[in-house]
Coordinates of C-alpha atoms and ligand atoms in Angstrom, one line a residue:
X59 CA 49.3 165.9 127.6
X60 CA 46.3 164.6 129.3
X61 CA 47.5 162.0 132.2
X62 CA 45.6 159.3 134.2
X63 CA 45.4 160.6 137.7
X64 CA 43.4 164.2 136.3
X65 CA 40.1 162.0 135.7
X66 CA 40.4 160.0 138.7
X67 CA 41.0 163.0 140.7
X68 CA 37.3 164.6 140.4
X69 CA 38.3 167.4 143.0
X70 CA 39.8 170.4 142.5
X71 CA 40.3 174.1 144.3
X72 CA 40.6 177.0 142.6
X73 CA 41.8 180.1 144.2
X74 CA 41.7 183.9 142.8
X75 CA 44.3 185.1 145.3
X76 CA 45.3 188.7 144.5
X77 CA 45.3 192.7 145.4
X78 CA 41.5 192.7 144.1
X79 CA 40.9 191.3 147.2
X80 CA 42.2 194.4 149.0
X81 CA 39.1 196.6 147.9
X82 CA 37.0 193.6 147.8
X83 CA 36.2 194.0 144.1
X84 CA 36.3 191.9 140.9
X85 CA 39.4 190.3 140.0
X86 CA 41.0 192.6 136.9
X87 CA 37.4 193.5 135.4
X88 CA 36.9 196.1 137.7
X89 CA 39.9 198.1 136.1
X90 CA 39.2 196.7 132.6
X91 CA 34.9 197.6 133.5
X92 CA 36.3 201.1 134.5
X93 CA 34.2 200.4 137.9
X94 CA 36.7 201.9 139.7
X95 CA 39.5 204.1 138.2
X96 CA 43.2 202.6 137.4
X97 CA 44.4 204.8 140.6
X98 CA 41.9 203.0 143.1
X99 CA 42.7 199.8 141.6
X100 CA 46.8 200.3 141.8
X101 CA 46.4 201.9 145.3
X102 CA 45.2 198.3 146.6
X103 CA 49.0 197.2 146.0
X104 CA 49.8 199.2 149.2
X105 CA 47.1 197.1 150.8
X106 CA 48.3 193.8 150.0
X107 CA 50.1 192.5 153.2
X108 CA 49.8 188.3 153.0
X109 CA 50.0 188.8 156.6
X110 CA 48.0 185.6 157.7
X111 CA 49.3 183.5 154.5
X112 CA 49.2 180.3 155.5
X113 CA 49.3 177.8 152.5
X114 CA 49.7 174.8 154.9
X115 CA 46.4 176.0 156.5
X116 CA 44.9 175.5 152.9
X117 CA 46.3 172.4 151.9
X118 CA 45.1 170.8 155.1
X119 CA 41.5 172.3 153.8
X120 CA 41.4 171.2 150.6
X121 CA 42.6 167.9 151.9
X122 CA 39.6 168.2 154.2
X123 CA 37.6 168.8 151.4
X124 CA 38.4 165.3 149.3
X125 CA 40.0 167.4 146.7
X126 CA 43.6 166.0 145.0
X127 CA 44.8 169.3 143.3
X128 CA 44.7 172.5 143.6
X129 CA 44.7 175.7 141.3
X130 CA 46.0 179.2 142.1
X131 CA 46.4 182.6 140.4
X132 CA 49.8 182.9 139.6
X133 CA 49.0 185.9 138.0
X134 CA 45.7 187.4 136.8
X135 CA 44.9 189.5 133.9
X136 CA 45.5 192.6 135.8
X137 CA 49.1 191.1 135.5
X138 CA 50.4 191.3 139.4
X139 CA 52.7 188.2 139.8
X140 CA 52.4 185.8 143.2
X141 CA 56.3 185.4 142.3
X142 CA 59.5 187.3 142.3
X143 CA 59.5 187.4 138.6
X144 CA 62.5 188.6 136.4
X145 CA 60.8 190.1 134.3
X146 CA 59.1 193.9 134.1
X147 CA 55.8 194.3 135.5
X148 CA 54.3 193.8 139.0
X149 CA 54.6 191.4 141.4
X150 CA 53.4 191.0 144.9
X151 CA 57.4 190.6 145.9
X152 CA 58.3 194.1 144.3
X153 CA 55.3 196.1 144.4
X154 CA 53.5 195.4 147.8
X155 CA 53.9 194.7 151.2
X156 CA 53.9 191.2 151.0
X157 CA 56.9 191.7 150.0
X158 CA 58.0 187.8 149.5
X159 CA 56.9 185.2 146.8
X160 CA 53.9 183.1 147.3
X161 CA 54.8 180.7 145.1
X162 CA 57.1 178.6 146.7
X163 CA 55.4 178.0 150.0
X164 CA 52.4 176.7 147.9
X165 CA 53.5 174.3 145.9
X166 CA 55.6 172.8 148.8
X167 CA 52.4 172.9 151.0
X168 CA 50.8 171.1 148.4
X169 CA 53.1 168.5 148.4
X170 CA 53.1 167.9 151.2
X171 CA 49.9 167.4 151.2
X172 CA 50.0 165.1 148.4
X173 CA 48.2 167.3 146.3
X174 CA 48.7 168.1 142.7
X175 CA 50.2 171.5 141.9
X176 CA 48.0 173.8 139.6
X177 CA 49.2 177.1 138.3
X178 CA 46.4 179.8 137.1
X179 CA 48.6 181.7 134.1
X180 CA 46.4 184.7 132.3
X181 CA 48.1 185.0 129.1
X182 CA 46.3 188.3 128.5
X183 CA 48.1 191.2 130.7
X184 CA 46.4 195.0 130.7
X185 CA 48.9 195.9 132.5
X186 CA 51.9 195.0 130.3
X187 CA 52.5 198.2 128.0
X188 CA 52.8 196.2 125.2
X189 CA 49.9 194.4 125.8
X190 CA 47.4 196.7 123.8
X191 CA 49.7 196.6 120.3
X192 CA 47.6 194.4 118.0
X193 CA 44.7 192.8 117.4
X194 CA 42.7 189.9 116.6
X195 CA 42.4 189.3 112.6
X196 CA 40.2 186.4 113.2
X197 CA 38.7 185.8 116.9
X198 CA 34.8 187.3 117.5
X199 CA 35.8 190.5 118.4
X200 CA 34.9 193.4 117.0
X201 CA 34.8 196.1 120.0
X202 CA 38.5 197.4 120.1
X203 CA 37.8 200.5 122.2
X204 CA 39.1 199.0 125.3
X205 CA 42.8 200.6 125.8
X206 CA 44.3 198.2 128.3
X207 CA 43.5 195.4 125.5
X208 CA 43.9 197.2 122.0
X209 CA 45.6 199.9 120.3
X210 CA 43.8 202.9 118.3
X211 CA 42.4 201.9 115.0
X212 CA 45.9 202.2 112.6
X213 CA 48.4 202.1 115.4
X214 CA 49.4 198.3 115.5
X215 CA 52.9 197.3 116.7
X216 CA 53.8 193.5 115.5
X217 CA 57.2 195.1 117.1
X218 CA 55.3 195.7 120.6
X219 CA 53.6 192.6 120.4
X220 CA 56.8 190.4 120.0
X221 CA 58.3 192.2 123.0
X222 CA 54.9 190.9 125.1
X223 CA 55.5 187.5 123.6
X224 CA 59.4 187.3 125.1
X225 CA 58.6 188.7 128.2
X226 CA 54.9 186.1 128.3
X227 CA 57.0 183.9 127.6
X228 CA 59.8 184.6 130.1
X229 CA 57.4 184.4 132.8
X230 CA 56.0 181.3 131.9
X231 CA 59.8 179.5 131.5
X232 CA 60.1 181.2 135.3
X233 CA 56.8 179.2 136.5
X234 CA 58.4 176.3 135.0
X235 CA 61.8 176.0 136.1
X236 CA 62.1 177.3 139.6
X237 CA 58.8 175.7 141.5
X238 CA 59.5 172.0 140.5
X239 CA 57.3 169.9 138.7
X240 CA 53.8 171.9 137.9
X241 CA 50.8 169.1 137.4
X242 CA 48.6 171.7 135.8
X243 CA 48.9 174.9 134.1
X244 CA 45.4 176.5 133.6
X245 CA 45.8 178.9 131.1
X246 CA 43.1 181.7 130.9
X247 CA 42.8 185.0 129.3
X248 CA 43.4 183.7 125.5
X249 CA 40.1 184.9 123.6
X250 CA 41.8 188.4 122.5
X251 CA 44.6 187.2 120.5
X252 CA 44.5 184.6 117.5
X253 CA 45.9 181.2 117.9
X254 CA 48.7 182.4 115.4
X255 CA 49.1 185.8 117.2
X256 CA 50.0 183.8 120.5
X257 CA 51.8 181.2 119.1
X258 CA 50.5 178.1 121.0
X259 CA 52.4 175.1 119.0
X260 CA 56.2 176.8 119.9
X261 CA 54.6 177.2 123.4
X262 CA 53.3 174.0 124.0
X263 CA 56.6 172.6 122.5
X264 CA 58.9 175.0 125.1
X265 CA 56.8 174.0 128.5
X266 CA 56.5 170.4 128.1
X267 CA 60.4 170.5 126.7
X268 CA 60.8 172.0 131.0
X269 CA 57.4 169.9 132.6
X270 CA 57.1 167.0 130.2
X271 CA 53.8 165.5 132.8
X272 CA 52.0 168.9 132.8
X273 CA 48.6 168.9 131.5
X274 CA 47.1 172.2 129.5
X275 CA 43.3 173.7 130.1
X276 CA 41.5 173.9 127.2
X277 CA 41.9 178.2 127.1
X278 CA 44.7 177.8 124.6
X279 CA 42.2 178.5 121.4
X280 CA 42.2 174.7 120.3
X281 CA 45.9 173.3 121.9
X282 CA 44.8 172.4 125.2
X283 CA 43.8 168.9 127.1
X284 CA 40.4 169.1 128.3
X285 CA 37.3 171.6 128.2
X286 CA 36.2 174.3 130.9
X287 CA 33.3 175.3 131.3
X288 CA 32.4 177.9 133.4
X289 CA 30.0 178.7 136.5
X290 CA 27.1 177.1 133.9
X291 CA 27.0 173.6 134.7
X292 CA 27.2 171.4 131.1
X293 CA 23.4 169.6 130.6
X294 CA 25.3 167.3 128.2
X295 CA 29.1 166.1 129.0
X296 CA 31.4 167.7 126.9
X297 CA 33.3 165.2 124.4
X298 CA 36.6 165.7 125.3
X299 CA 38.0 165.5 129.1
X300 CA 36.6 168.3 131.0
X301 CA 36.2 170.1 134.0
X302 CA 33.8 172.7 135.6
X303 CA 34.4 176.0 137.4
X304 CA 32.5 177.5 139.6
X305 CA 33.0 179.9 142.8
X306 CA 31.5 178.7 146.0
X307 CA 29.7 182.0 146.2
X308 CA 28.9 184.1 142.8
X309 CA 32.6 185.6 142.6
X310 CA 35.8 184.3 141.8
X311 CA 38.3 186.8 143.9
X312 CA 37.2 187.9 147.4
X313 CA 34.1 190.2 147.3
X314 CA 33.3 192.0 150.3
X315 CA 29.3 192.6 148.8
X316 CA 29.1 188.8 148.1
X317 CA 27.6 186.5 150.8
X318 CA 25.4 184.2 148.1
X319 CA 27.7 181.1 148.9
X320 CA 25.9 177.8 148.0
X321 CA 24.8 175.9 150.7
X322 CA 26.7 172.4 151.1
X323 CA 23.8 170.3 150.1
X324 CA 23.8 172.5 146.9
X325 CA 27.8 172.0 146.2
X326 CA 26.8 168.2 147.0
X327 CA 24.5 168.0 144.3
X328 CA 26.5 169.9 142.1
X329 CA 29.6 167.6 142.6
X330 CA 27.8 164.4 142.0
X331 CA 26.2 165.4 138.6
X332 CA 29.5 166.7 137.7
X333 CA 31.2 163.8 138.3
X334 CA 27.9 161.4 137.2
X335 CA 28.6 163.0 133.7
X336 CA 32.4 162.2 133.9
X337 CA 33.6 165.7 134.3
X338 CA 35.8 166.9 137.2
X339 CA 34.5 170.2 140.2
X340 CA 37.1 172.9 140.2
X341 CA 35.6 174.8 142.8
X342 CA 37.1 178.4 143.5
X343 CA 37.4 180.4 146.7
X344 CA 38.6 184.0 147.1
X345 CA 40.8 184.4 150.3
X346 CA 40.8 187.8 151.4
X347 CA 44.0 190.1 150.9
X348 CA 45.6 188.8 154.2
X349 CA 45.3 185.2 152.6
X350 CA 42.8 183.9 154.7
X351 CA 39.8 181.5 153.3
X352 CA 36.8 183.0 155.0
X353 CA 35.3 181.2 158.1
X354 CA 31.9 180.6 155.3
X355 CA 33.9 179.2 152.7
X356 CA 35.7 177.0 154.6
X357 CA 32.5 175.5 156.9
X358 CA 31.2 174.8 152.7
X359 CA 34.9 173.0 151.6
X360 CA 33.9 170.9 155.3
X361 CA 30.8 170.6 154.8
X362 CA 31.7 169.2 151.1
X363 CA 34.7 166.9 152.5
X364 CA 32.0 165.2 155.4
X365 CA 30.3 163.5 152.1
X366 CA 33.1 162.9 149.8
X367 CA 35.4 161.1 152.6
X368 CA 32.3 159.0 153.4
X369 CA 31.6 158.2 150.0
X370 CA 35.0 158.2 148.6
X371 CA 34.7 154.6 146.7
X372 CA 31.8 156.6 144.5
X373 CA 33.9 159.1 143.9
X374 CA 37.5 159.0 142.9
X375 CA 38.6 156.8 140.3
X376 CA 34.7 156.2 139.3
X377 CA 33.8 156.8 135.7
X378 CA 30.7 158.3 134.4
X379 CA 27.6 156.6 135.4
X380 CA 23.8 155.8 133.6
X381 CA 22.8 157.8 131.1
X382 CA 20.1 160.7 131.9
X383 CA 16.5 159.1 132.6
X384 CA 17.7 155.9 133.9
X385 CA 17.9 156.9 137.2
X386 CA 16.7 160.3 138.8
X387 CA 19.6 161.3 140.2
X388 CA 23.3 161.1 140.0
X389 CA 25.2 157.8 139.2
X390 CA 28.9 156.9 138.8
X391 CA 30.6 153.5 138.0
X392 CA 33.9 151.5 138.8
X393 CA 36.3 152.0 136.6
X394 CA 36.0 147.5 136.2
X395 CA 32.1 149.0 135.7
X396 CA 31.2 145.9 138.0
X397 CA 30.1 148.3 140.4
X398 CA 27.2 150.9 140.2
X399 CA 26.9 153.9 142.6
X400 CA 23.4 155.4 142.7
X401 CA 23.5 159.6 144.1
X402 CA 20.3 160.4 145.1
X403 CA 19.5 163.7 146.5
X404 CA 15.8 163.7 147.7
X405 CA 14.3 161.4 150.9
X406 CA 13.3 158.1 149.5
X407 CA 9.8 156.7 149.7
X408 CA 9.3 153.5 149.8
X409 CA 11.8 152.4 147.0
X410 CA 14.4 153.3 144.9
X411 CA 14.1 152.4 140.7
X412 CA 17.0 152.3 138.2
X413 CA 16.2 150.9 134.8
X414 CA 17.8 149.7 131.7
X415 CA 20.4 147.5 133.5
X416 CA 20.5 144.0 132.1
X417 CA 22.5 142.8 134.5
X418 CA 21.5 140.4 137.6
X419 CA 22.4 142.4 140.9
X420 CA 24.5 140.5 143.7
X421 CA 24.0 142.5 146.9
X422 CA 22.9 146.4 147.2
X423 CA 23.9 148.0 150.4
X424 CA 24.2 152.2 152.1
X425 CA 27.9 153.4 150.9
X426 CA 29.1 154.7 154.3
X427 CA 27.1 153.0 156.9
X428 CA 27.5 149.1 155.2
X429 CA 23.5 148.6 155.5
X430 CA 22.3 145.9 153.1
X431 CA 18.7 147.0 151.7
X432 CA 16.8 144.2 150.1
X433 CA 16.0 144.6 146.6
X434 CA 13.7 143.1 143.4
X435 CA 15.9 142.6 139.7
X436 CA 13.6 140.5 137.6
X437 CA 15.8 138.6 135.4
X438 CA 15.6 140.7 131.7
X439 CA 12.9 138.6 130.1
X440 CA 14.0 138.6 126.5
X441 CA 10.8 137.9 125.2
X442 CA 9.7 141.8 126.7
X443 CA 12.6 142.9 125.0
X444 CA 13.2 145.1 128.3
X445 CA 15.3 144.3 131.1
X446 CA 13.8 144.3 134.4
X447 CA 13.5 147.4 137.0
X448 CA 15.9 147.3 139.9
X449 CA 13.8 148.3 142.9
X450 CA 15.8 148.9 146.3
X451 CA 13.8 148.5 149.0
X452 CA 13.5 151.4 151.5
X453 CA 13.0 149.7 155.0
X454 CA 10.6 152.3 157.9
X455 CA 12.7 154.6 159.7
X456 CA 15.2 154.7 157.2
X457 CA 17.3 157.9 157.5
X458 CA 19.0 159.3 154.3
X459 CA 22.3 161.0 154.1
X460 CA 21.8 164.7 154.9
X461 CA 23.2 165.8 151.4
X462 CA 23.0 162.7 148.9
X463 CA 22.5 159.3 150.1
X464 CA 24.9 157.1 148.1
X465 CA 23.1 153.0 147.5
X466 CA 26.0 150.8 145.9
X467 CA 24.9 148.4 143.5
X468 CA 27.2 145.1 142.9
X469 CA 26.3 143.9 139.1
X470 CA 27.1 140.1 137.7
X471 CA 29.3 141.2 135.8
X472 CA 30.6 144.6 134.0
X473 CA 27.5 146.8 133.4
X474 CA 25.1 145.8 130.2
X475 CA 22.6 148.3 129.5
X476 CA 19.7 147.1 127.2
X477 CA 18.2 150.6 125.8
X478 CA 15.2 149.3 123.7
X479 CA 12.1 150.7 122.4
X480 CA 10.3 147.0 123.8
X481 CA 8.4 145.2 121.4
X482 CA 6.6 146.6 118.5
Ligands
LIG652 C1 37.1 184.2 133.4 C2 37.5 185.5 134.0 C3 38.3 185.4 135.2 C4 38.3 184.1 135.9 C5 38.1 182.9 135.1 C6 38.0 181.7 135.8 O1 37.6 183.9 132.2 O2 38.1 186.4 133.1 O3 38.1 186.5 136.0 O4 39.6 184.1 136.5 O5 37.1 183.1 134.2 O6 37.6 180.6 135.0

């Protein structure tokens, strides 16, 4: 169920933490891809040593970052568990030498911290050997040839398939009951089953009976909370809730070949639309097998957390802000919507416009440095029909924020917006 502090929270870090990271190659695909062969891919178990795991060392980062939750890959579709799980299959604890459960030192970093605990769950498995015993009736696909994923045309197994279903859902009543509460539980990996196939209502029904708070991602085929869309920022806010993913660089796990990380001004940018529109960032870095956050990554998560701790009353708790055109940038609101919180990422000249607002302004001052600009608001002349622009004044010398200067904007009043075509 969908709970009040996920909106308010706006920041999130994802992390694809896993063997992949061993090889530096993609996360699962590259076995699934066939880009290298299965006996490359298993052989980076043997690499997987956790030797530099710090979890501490990453709360204190995200922290750093202005992020309130965190999201890691409990297990990934190539099905090797962080945890000492019960159940067949591989896990970092049996099968590498890690040789202990990450789990556990995570979620008590993070609370630590006094962030909210995430767990990444792929509910697809290509390792599990049931796995490949049905397929979809109903979902888009039609290209069955991949063996991990489907069986030969003719040779279905419901039998197979239920005993992936017990031991799916053995896991995920072990993710539930022995970490303590879990915040989030961010399915992924749904789109090769039918709704009916997974059985999504007796799942739902069977976590929440163990983590009544926990909120589901939206990769349940129709059951979850809110949407998630993926590394292609949304040009129009999705309806429901929703967050966006994206990788600080183009990859999800560690990738040696990968150094196309976006600069901080770029994640900036990114953030503030994001949260402008009402969604939530859930922004993903790869640690590398030893479970260290490379040096690049973390100077971006800093670089990010210099310009959401100064602009913090902006950010968390806000609501979405003007609609697009209104203002050419970012915007965000108090949730009272008495307060208005212009983003602007380019160097002003000579003033700053926002229109539409009917509103009289009170005072209009820099978030983070308290400096009061003056500013014009022509009372909304009714007989225009329009309300009047609100132009902040840009004194000489001014200097902007190196990544978004924030200008915020104190309304008589919760904000009225007068959208009108003016007189005919
Ligand atoms: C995709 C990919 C996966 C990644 C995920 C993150 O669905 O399968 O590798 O973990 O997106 O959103």
């Amino acid at each position: 169920m969908m709970q009040p502090w996920f909106p308010d929270a706006k920041l999130g870090i994802f992390i694809h933490y896993g063997i992949y990271a061993v090889e530096g190659i993609p996360e699962s695909w590259s076995l699934f891809s066939g880009q290298v062969t299965p006996e490359v891919y298993w052989s980076q178990l043997d690499g997987f040593t956790a030797s530099a795991y710090d979890p501490d060392e990453w709360a204190d980062l995200f922290v750093k970052a202005g992020a309130k939750y965190a999201v890691l890959t409990t297990k990934h579709h190539d099905g090797v568990a962080l945890w000492d799980t019960k159940a067949e299959g591989r896990s970092v604890v049996r099968d590498t030498p890690a040789g202990r459960d990450l789990l556990t030192p995570y979620v008590d970093a993070l609370r630590a911290h006094d962030l909210k605990v995430g767990f990444y769950f792929s509910q697809l498995d290509w390792a599990h050997p049931d796995y490949a015993s049905i397929r979809p009736t109903k979902s888009h696909y039609t290209d069955f040839s991949n063996r991990f994923a489907f069986p030969p045309d003719g040779e279905e197994s419901p039998e197979r398939w239920g005993n992936f279903i017990r031991f799916h859902r053995q896991q995920l009543d072990e993710l539930c009951s022995e970490f303590g509460d879990v915040d989030l539980l961010w399915f992924d990996g749904d789109w090769e089953r039918d709704p009916e196939q997974w059985n999504f209502p007796e799942l739902k029904e069977r976590i929440t009976a163990k983590q009544p708070n926990v909120i589901f991602n939206s990769r349940m085929l129709g059951y979850g909370d809110y949407a998630t869309p993926e590394q292609g920022q949304p040009i129009i806010a999705p309806d429901s809730p929703w967050e966006f993913c994206m990788t600080v660089n183009d990859s999800w796990g560690y990738q040696k070949a990968d150094f196309n990380e976006k600069s901080v001004r770029r994640l900036v940018r990114i953030f503030a639309e994001t949260i402008g529109m009402g969604g939530n960032l859930l922004l993903d870095v790869g640690p590398t097998a030893d479970g260290q956050i490379t040096p690049i990554q973390q100077e971006r998560l800093l670089g990010l957390g210099r310009w959401t701790h100064k602009h913090a009353e902006a950010i968390y708790g806000s609501v979405a802000g003007l609609p697009a055109g209104l203002f050419y940038g970012a915007s965000t609101l108090s949730k009272d919507r008495e307060t208005l919180y212009l983003h602007q990422f380019d160097v002003p000249r000579e003033y700053v416009n926002a229109r539409g607002i009917r509103n009289n302004v009170k005072r209009v001052t820099v978030l983070g440095t308290g400096e009061e600009l003056a500013f014009k608001k022509p009372v909304t002349m009714e007989w225009t029909g329009v309300p009047g622009d609100l132009e902040i004044q840009i004194p000489d010398g001014f200097t902007p924020d190196p990544d978004a200067t924030v200008y915020k904007v104190e309304l008589e009043g919760p904000l009225e917006l007068l959208m009108t075509k003016g007189r005919s």
